[in-house]
Short mmCIF file of C-alpha atoms and ligand atoms in Angstrom, two decimals:
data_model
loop_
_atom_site.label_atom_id
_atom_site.label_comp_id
_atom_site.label_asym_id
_atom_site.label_seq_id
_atom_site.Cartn_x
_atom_site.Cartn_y
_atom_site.Cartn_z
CA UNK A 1 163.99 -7.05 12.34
CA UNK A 2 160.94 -9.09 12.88
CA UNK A 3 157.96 -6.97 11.21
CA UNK A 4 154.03 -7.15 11.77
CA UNK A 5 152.28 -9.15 9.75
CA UNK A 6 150.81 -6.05 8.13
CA UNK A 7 153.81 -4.01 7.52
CA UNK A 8 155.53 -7.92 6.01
CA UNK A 9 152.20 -8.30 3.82
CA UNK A 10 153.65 -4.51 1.70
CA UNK A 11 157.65 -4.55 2.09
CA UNK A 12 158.69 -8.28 2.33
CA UNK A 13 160.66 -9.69 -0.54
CA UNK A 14 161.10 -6.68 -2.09
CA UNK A 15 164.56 -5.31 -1.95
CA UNK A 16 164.81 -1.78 -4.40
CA UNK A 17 166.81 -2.16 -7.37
CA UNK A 18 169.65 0.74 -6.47
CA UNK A 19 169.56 1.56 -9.93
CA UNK A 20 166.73 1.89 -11.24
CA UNK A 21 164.83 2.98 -8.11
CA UNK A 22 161.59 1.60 -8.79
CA UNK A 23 159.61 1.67 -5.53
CA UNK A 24 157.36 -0.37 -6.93
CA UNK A 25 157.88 -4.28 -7.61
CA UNK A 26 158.99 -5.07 -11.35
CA UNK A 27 157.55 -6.43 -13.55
CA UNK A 28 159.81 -8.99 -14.94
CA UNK A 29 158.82 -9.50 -18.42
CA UNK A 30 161.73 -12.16 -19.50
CA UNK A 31 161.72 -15.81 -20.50
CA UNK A 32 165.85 -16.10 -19.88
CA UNK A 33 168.75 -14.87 -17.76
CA UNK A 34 172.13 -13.90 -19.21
CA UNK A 35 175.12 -16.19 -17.53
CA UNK A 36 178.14 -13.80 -16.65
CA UNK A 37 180.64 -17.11 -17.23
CA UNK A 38 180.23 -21.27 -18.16
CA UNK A 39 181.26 -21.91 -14.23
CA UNK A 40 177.97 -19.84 -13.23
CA UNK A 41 175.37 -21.40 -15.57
CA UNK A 42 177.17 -25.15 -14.78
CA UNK A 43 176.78 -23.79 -11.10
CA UNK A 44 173.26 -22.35 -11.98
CA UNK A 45 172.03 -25.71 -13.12
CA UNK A 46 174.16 -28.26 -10.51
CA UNK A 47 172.08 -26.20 -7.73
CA UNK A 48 175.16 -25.35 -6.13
CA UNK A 49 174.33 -21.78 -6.75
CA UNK A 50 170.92 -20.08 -6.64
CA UNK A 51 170.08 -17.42 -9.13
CA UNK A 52 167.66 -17.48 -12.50
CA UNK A 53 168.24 -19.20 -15.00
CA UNK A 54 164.82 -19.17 -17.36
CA UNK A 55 161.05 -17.90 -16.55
CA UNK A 56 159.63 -21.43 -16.20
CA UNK A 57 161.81 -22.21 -13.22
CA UNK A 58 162.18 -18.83 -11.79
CA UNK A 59 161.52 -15.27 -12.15
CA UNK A 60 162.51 -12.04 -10.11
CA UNK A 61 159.04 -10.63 -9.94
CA UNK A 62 157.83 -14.30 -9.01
CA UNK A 63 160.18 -14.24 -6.42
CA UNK A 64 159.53 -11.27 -4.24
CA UNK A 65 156.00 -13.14 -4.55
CA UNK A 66 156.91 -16.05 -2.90
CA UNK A 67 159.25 -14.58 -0.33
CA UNK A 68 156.41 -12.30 0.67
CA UNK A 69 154.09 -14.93 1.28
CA UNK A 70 156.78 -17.08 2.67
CA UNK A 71 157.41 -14.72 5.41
CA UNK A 72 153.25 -14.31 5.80
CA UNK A 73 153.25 -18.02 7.01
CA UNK A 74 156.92 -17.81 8.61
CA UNK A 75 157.96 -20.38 6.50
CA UNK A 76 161.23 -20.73 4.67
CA UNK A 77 160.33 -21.24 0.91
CA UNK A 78 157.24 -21.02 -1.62
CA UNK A 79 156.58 -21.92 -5.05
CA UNK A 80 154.09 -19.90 -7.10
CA UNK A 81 152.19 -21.87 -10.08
CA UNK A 82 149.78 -20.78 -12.93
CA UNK A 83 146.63 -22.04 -10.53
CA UNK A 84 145.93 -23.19 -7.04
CA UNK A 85 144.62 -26.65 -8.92
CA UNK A 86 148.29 -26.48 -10.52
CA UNK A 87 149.67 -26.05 -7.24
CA UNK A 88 147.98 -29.14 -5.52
CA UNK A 89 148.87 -31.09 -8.66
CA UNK A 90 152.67 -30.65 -8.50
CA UNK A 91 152.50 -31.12 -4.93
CA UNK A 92 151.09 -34.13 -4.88
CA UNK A 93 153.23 -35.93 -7.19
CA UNK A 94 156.54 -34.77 -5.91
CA UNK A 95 155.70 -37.11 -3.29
CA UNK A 96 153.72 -39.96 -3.98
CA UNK A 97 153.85 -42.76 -6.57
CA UNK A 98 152.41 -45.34 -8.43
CA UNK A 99 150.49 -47.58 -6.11
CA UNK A 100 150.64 -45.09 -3.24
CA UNK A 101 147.67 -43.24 -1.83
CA UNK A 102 146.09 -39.90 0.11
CA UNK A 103 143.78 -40.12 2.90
CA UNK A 104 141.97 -37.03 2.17
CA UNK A 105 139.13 -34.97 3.89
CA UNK A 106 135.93 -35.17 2.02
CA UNK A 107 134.53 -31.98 1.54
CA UNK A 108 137.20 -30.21 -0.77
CA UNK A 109 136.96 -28.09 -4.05
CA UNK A 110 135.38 -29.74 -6.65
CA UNK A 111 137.94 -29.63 -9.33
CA UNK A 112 140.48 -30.81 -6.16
CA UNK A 113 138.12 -33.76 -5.23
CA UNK A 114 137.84 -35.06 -9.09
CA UNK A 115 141.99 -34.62 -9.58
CA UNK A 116 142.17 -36.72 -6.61
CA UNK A 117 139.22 -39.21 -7.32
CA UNK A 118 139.20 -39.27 -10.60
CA UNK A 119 142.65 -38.20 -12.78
CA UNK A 120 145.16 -39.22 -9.96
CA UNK A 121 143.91 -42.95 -10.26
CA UNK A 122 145.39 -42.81 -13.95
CA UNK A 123 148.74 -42.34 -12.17
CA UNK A 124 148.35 -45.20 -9.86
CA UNK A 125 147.59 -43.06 -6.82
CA UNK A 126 144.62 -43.40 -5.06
CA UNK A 127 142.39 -41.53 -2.71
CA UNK A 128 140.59 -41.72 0.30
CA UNK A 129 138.02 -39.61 1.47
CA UNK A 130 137.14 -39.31 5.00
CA UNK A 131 135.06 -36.82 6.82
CA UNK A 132 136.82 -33.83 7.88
CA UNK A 133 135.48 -34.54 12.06
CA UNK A 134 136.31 -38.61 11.63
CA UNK A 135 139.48 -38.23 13.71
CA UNK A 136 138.98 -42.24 14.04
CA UNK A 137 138.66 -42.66 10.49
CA UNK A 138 141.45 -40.64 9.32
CA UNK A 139 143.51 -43.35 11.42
CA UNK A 140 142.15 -45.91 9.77
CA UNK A 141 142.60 -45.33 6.36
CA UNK A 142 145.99 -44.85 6.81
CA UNK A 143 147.97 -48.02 5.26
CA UNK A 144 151.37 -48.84 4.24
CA UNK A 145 151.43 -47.23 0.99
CA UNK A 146 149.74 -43.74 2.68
CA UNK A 147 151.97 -40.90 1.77
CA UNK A 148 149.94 -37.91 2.50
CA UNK A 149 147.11 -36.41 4.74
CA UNK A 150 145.26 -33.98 2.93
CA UNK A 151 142.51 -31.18 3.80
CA UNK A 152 141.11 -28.13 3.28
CA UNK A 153 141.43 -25.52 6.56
CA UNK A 154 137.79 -24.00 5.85
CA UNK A 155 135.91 -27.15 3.58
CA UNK A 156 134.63 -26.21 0.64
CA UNK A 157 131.70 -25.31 0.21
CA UNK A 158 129.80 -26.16 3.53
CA UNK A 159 132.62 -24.37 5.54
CA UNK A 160 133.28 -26.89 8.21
CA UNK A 161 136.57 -26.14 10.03
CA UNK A 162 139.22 -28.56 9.86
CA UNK A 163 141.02 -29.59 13.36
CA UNK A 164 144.50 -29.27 11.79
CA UNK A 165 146.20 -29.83 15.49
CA UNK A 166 143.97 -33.32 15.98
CA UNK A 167 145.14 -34.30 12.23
CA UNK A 168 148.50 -33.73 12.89
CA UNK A 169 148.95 -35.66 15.63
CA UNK A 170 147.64 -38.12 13.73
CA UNK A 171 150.01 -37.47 10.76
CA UNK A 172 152.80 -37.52 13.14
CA UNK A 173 152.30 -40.82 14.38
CA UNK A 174 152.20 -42.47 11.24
CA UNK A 175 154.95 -40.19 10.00
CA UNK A 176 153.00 -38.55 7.06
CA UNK A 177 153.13 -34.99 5.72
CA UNK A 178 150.14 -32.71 6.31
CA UNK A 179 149.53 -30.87 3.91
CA UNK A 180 146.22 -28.09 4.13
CA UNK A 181 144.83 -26.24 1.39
CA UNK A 182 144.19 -22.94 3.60
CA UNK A 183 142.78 -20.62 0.68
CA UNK A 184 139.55 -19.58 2.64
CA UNK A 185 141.79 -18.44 5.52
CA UNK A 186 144.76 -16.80 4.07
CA UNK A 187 147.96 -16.14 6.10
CA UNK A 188 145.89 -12.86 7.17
CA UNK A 189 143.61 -15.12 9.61
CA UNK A 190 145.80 -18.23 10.09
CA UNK A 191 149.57 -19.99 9.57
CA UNK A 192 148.64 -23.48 9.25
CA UNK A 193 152.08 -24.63 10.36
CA UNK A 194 151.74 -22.90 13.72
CA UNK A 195 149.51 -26.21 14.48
CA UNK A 196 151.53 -28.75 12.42
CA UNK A 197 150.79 -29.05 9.11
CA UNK A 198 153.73 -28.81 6.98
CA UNK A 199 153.01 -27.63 3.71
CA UNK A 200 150.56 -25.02 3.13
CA UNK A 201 148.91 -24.45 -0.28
CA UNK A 202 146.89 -21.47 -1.32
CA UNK A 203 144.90 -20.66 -4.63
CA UNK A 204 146.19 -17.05 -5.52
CA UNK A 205 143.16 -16.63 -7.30
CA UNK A 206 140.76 -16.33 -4.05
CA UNK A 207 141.42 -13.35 -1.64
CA UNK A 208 144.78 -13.47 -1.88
CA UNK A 209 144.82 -11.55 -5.39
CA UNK A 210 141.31 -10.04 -3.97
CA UNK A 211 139.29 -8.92 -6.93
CA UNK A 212 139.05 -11.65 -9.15
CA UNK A 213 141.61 -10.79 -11.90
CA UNK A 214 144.23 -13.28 -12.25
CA UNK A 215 144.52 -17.19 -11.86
CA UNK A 216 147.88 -18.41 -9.92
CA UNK A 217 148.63 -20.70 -6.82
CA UNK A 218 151.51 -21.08 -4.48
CA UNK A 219 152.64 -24.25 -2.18
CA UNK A 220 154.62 -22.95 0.94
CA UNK A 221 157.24 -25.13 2.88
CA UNK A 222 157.25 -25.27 6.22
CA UNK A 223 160.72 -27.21 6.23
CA UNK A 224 159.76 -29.61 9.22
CA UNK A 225 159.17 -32.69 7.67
CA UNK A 226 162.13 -35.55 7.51
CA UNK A 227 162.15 -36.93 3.86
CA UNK A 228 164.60 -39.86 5.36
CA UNK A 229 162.02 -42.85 5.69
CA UNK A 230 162.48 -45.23 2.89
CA UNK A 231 158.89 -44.89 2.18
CA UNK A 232 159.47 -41.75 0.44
CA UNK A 233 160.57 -43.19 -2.74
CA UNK A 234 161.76 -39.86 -4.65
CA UNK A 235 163.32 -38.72 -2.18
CA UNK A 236 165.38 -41.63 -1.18
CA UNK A 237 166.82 -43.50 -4.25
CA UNK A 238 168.83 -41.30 -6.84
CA UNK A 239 166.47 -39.18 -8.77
CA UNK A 240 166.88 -39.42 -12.67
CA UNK A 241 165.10 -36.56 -13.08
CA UNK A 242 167.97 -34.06 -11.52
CA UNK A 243 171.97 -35.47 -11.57
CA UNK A 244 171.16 -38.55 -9.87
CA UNK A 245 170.53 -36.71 -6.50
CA UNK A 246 169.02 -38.46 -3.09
CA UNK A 247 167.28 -35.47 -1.96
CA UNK A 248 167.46 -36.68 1.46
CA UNK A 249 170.96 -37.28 1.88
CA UNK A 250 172.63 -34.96 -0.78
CA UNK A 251 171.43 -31.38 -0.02
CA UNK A 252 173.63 -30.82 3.35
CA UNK A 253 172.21 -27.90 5.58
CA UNK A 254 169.25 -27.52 3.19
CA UNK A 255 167.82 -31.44 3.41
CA UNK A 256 165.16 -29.54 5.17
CA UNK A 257 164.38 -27.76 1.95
CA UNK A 258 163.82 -31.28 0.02
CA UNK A 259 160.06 -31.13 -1.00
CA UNK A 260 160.26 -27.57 -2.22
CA UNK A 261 163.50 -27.23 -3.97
CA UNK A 262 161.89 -30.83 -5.46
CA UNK A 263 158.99 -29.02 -6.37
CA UNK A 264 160.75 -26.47 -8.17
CA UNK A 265 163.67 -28.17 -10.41
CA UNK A 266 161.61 -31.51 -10.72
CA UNK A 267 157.44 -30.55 -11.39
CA UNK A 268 157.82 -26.97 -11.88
CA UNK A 269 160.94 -27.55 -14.81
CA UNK A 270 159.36 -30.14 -16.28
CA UNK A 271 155.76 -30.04 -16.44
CA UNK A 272 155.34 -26.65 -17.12
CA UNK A 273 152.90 -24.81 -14.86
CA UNK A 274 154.66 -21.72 -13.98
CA UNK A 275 152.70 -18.33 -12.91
CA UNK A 276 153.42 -15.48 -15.04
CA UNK A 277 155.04 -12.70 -14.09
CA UNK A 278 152.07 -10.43 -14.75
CA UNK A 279 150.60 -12.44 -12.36
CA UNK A 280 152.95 -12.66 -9.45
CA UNK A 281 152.57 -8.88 -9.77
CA UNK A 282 148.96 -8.71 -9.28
CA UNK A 283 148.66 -10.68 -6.30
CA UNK A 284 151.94 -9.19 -4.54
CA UNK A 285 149.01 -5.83 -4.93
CA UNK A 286 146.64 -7.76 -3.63
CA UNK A 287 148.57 -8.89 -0.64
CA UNK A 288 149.58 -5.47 0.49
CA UNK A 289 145.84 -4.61 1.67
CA UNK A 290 145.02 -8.47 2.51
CA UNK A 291 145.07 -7.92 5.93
CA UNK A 292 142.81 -4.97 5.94
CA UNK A 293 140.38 -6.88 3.76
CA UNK A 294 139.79 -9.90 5.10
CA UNK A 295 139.28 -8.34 8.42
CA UNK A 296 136.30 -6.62 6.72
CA UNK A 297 135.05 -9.63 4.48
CA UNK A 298 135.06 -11.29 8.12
CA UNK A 299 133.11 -8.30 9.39
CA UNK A 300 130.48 -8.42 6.41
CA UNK A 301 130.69 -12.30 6.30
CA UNK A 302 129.14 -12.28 9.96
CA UNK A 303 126.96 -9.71 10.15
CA UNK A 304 125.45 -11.37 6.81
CA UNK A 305 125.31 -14.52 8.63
CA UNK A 306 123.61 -12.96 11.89
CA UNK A 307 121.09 -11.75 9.34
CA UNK A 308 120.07 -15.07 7.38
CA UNK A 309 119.51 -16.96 10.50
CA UNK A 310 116.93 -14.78 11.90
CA UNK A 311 115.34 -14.64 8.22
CA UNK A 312 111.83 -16.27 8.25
CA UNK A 313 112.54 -17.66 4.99
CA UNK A 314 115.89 -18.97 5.52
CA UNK A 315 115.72 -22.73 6.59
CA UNK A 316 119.91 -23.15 7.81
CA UNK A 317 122.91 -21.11 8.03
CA UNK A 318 126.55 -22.45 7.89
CA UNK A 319 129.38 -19.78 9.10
CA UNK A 320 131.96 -21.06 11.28
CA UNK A 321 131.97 -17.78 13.26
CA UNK A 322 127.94 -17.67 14.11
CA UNK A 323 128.02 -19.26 17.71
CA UNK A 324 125.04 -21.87 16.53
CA UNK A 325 127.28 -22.85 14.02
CA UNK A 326 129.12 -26.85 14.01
CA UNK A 327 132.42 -25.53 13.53
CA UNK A 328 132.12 -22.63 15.78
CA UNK A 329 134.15 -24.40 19.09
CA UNK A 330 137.26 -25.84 16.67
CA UNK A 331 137.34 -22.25 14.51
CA UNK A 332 137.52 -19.80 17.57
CA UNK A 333 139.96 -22.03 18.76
CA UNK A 334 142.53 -21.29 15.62
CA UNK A 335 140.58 -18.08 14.09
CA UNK A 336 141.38 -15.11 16.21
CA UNK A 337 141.30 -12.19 13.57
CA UNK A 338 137.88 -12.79 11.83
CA UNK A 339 135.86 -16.09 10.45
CA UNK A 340 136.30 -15.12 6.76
CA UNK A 341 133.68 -14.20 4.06
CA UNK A 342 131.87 -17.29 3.07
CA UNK A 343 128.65 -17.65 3.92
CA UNK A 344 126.30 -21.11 2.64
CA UNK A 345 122.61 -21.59 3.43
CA UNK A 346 119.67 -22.93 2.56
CA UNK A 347 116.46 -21.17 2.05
CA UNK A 348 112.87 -23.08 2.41
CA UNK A 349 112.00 -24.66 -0.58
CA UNK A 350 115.30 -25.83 -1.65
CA UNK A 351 116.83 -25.87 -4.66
CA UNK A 352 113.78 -24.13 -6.76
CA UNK A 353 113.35 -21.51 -4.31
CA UNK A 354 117.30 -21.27 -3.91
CA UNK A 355 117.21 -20.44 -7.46
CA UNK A 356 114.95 -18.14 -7.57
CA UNK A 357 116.85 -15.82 -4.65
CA UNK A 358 119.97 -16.25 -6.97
CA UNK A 359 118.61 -15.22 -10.09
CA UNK A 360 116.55 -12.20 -7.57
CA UNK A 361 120.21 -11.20 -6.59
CA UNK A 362 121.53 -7.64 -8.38
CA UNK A 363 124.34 -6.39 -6.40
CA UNK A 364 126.14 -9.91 -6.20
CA UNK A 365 127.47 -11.19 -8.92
CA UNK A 366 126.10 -14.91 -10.17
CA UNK A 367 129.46 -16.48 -11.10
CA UNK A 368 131.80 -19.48 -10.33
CA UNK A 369 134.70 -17.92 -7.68
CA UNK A 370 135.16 -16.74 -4.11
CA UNK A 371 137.49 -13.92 -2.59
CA UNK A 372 136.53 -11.17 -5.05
CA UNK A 373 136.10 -7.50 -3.59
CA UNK A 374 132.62 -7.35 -5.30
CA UNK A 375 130.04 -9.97 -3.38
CA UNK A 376 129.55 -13.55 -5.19
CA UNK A 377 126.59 -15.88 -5.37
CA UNK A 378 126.32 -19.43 -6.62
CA UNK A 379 124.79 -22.77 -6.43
CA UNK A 380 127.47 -25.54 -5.84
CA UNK A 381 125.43 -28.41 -6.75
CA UNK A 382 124.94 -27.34 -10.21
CA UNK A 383 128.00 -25.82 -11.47
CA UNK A 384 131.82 -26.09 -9.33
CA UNK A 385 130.81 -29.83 -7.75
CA UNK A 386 128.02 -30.62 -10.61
CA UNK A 387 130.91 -33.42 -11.90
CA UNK A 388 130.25 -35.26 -8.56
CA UNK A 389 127.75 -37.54 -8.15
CA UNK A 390 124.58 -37.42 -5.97
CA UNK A 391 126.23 -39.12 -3.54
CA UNK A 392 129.91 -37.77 -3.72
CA UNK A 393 128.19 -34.23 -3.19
CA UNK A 394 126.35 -35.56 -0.11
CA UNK A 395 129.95 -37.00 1.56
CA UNK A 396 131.14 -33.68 1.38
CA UNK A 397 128.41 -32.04 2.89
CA UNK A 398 126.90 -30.49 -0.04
CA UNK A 399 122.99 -30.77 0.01
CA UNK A 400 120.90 -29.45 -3.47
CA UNK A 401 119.43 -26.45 -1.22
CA UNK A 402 122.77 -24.91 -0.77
CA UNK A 403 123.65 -21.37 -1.62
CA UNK A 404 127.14 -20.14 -1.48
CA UNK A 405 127.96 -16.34 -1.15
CA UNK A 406 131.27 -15.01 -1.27
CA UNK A 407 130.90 -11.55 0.90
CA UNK A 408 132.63 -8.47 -0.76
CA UNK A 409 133.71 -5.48 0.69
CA UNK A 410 130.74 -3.44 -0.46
CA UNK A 411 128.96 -1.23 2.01
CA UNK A 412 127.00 -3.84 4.38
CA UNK A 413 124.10 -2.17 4.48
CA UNK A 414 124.16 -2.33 0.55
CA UNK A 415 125.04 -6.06 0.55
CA UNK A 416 122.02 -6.84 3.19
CA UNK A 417 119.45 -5.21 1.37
CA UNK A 418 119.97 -6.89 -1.87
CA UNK A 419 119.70 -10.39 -0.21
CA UNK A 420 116.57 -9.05 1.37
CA UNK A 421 114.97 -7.87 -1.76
CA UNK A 422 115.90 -11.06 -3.50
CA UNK A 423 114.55 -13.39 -0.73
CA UNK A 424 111.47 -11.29 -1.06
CA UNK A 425 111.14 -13.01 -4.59
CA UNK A 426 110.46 -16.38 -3.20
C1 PLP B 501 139.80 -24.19 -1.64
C2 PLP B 501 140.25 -24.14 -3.06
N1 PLP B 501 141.44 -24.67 -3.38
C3 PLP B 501 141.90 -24.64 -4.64
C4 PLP B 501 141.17 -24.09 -5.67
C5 PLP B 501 141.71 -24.10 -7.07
O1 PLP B 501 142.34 -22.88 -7.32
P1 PLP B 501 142.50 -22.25 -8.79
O2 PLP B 501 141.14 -21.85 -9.25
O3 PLP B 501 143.44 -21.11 -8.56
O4 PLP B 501 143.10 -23.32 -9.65
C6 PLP B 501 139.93 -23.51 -5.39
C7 PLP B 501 139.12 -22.91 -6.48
O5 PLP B 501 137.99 -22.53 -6.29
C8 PLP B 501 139.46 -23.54 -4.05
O6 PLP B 501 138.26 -23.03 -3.72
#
C-alpha cells in the first residue's frame, strides 16, 4: 500500500516484534549478532545473504532508521553515519580517487567546504568550486578525471536555491553522479531525486532529529546511476577491499544498489563512523512529527522574513520564499510545502551593529546549529565559516554583516518581539 508521506514519516520501517510487542521502535543496544550455523555467518559475510552481523555495519534500530527515511525520498536504500560531515566523507570516497576531482557549488557548510578544499587534497582529490547559478561554469570545470557534481539544495548560509534539474542535465551529459546535500529541505519539503540527483545526503542533526539532541547523518540511494563506465575505478576493477568483487558486474539484479551496498561493507566496515543506536532512535522520534514541523518552521521562517524587510533598521533580507528574494523563481518552482526556517540578513551597520542585535537576542539561543525546535542565532563569519578566508567566505556568498537565524517553533508572536526588542539595541 502506498502511504502519505505523513503517515510513512511514523510507521515505515518498523515492523512489531510479535513477541515482544513493543509498539515502540527498539532500542538495539548490541555490538554483535549470534549466527544460527557456519553456512549463515560465511553467507552473512559473502553478501549473499542480508542480515546483521556486528553494530558497526548494521543494527536493527539503525535500520528501521534508514528504511524510514528511504521510503521519505522513495528511494531504495540509506546508510545512517555518526554525522552528516561523516556522511559526505564516506560518500565521497566510495567514489573518487587519487587524482580525481569534484566540481562543487560554492556556498556549502563550512566544515563541508574545508573537507573538500582543504583535507580531501591530502587524498589526491581535488575540488572545484563554482557558483551555485554558473550553469556555464559548472560545464566547464568538468574534466576527465571529474567524478562527482556536488551541492547543497538550500546553500549554506546565504540560502540561495540550487537548480538541481539544470545541474542534472548537466551531470547527465557528462555522465557524473549528482549528489545534493538537501539538509535545509528535508524529505518533508523536497525528494531531490524527483529532479535527478541521485544520491541524497542529509545531516540528522538539523531538523530531521528537530531539537538539537543528537549528532548523526544518512546518505540515501536513489539506485539510478550506472557504475559501468571505466572511469569509475572502484567500481570496475576487483575490489581488494571485499572478495575481489567488480561491483558493477558481480551484484546481478542489485548492480543498481552498487554505491550504497559499497558504502556500507567498504567505508562504513572499515573506517568506522557508524551512528549509534541511541541515535537512530532519536531521530526516527524526530521524523514522526517532521512533517508537521517544518510546515510551521516554514510558516515562522516567512512571516519572520516579511517582518525584517520592512524593518527600518534592517539593510537586506535573504529567504528564498519572500517574493523579492534571488532564489524566489527556482525555489517555488521545487518548494511546494513551505520555504523552510532559515532566515540571513544584514542589519545597517554591519558586523558591529550585527553583533550587538545578537548579543540583544533573549529568546533565541546564540549557538552554532540550525533545525532546533527552540529559535537559533549566529554570525557565520566568525564562528561555522571563520576557517575560510576573506575571500573563500565572499565566493560563497557570505558577507561580514550577515546574521543567520534558525526559526523555532515558538509562538511567532514571541519569536518577533524578541528580534524587535533586540534591534531596538542598535
Ligand atoms: C548543510 C549541512 N550539511 C552538513 C552538515 C554537517 O552535519 P553534522 O553536523 O551532522 O556533521 C551541516 C552542519 O551544520 C550542514 O549545515
Amino acid at each position: 500500500m502506498s502511504k502519505n508521506i505523513e503517515t510513512t514519516a511514523i510507521h515505515a520501517g518498523q515492523v512489531v516484534d510479535r513477541q515482544e510487542k513493543s509498539r515502540g521502535v527498539a532500542v538495539h543496544r548490541t555490538s554483535a549478532y549470534v549466527f544460527d550455523s557456519i553456512q549463515e555467518a560465511s553467507d552473512l559475510f559473502a553478501l549473499k545473504k542480508f542480515g546483521n552481523i556486528y553494530s558497526r555495519i548494521q543494527n536493527p534500530t539503525q535500520d528501521v532508521l534508514e528504511k524510514r527515511v528511504s521510503e521519505l525520498e522513495n528511494l531504495p536504500a540509506s546508510v545512517a553515519f555518526a554525522s552528516g560531515t561523516a556522511a559526505i566523507f564516506n560518500t565521497i570516497i566510495n567514489i573518487c580517487s587519487q587524482g580525481e576531482n569534484i566540481v562543487s557549488a560554492s556556498n556549502l557548510y563550512g566544515g563541508t567546504y574545508t573537507m573538500f578544499d582543504s583535507i580531501l587534497p591530502q587524498f589526491g582529490i581535488t575540488t572545484k568550486f563554482v557558483k551555485p547559478d554558473d550553469f556555464a561554469g559548472f560545464e566547464a570545470a568538468i574534466d576527465e578525471n571529474t567524478r562527482v557534481i556536488y551541492g547543497e539544495i538550500i546553500g549554506n548560509p546565504k540560502l540561495e536555491f540550487l537548480d538541481i534539474q539544470r545541474l542534472s542535465a548537466i551531470a547527465k551529459k557528462y555522465n557524473l553522479p549528482l549528489i545534493i546535500d538537501a539538509t535545509f529541505a528535508t524529505p518533508a519539503l523536497l525528494n531531490p531525486a524527483d529532479f535527478g540527483a541521485n544520491i541524497i545526503i542529509h545531516s540528522l542533526s538539523k531538523w530531521i532529529g528537530g531539537h538539537g539532541t543528537a549528532i548523526g547523518g544518512i546518505v540515501c540511494d536513489a539506485g539510478n546511476f550506472d557504475w559501468s563506465d571505466a572511469k569509475f575505478k572502484l567500481y570496475n576493477k576487483p575490489d581488494s577491499n571485499y572478495h575481489g568483487i567488480i561491483w558493477s558486474k558481480d551484484l546481478g539484479e542489485l548492480s543498481n544498489l552498487a554505491f550504497i551496498l559499497r558504502l556500507r561493507t567498504v567505508p562504513l566496515r572499515n573506517l568506522g563512523a557508524c551512528i549509534s543506536p541511541d541515535n537512530a532512535w532519536i531521530f526516527l522520534q524526530g521524523l514522526e512529527t517532521l512533517c508537521l514541523r517544518m510546515a510551521k518552521h516554514s510558516e515562522n521562517g516567512l512571516a519572520v522574513a516579511k517582518f525584517l524587510q520592512n524593518h527600518p533598521k534592517v539593510a537586506w533580507v535573504a529567504y528564498p520564499g519572500l517574493e523579492s528574494d534571488k532564489s524566489y523563481e527556482v525555489a517555488s518552482r521545487y518548494l511546494k510545502k513551505g520555504f523552510g526556517g532559515m532566515v540571513v540578513f544584514g542589519v545597517k551597520g554591519g558586523e558591529v551593529e550585527g553583533a550587538k542585535f545578537i548579543e540583544g537576542l533573549k529568546l533565541f539561543s546564540h549557538l552554532a546549529n540550525v533545525g532546533d525546535a527552540k529559535s537559533l542565532a549566529l554570525h557565520p563569519a566568525s564562528t561555522s565559516h571563520s576557517q575560510l578566508t576573506p575571500e573563500q567566505q565572499l565566493e560563497g556568498g557570505l558577507t561580514p554583516d550577515l546574521v543567520r537565524l534558525s526559526i523555532g517553533l515558538e509562538d511567532i508572536d514571541d519569536i518577533i518581539t524578541d528580534i524587535v526588542e533586540a534591534l531596538e539595541k542598535i
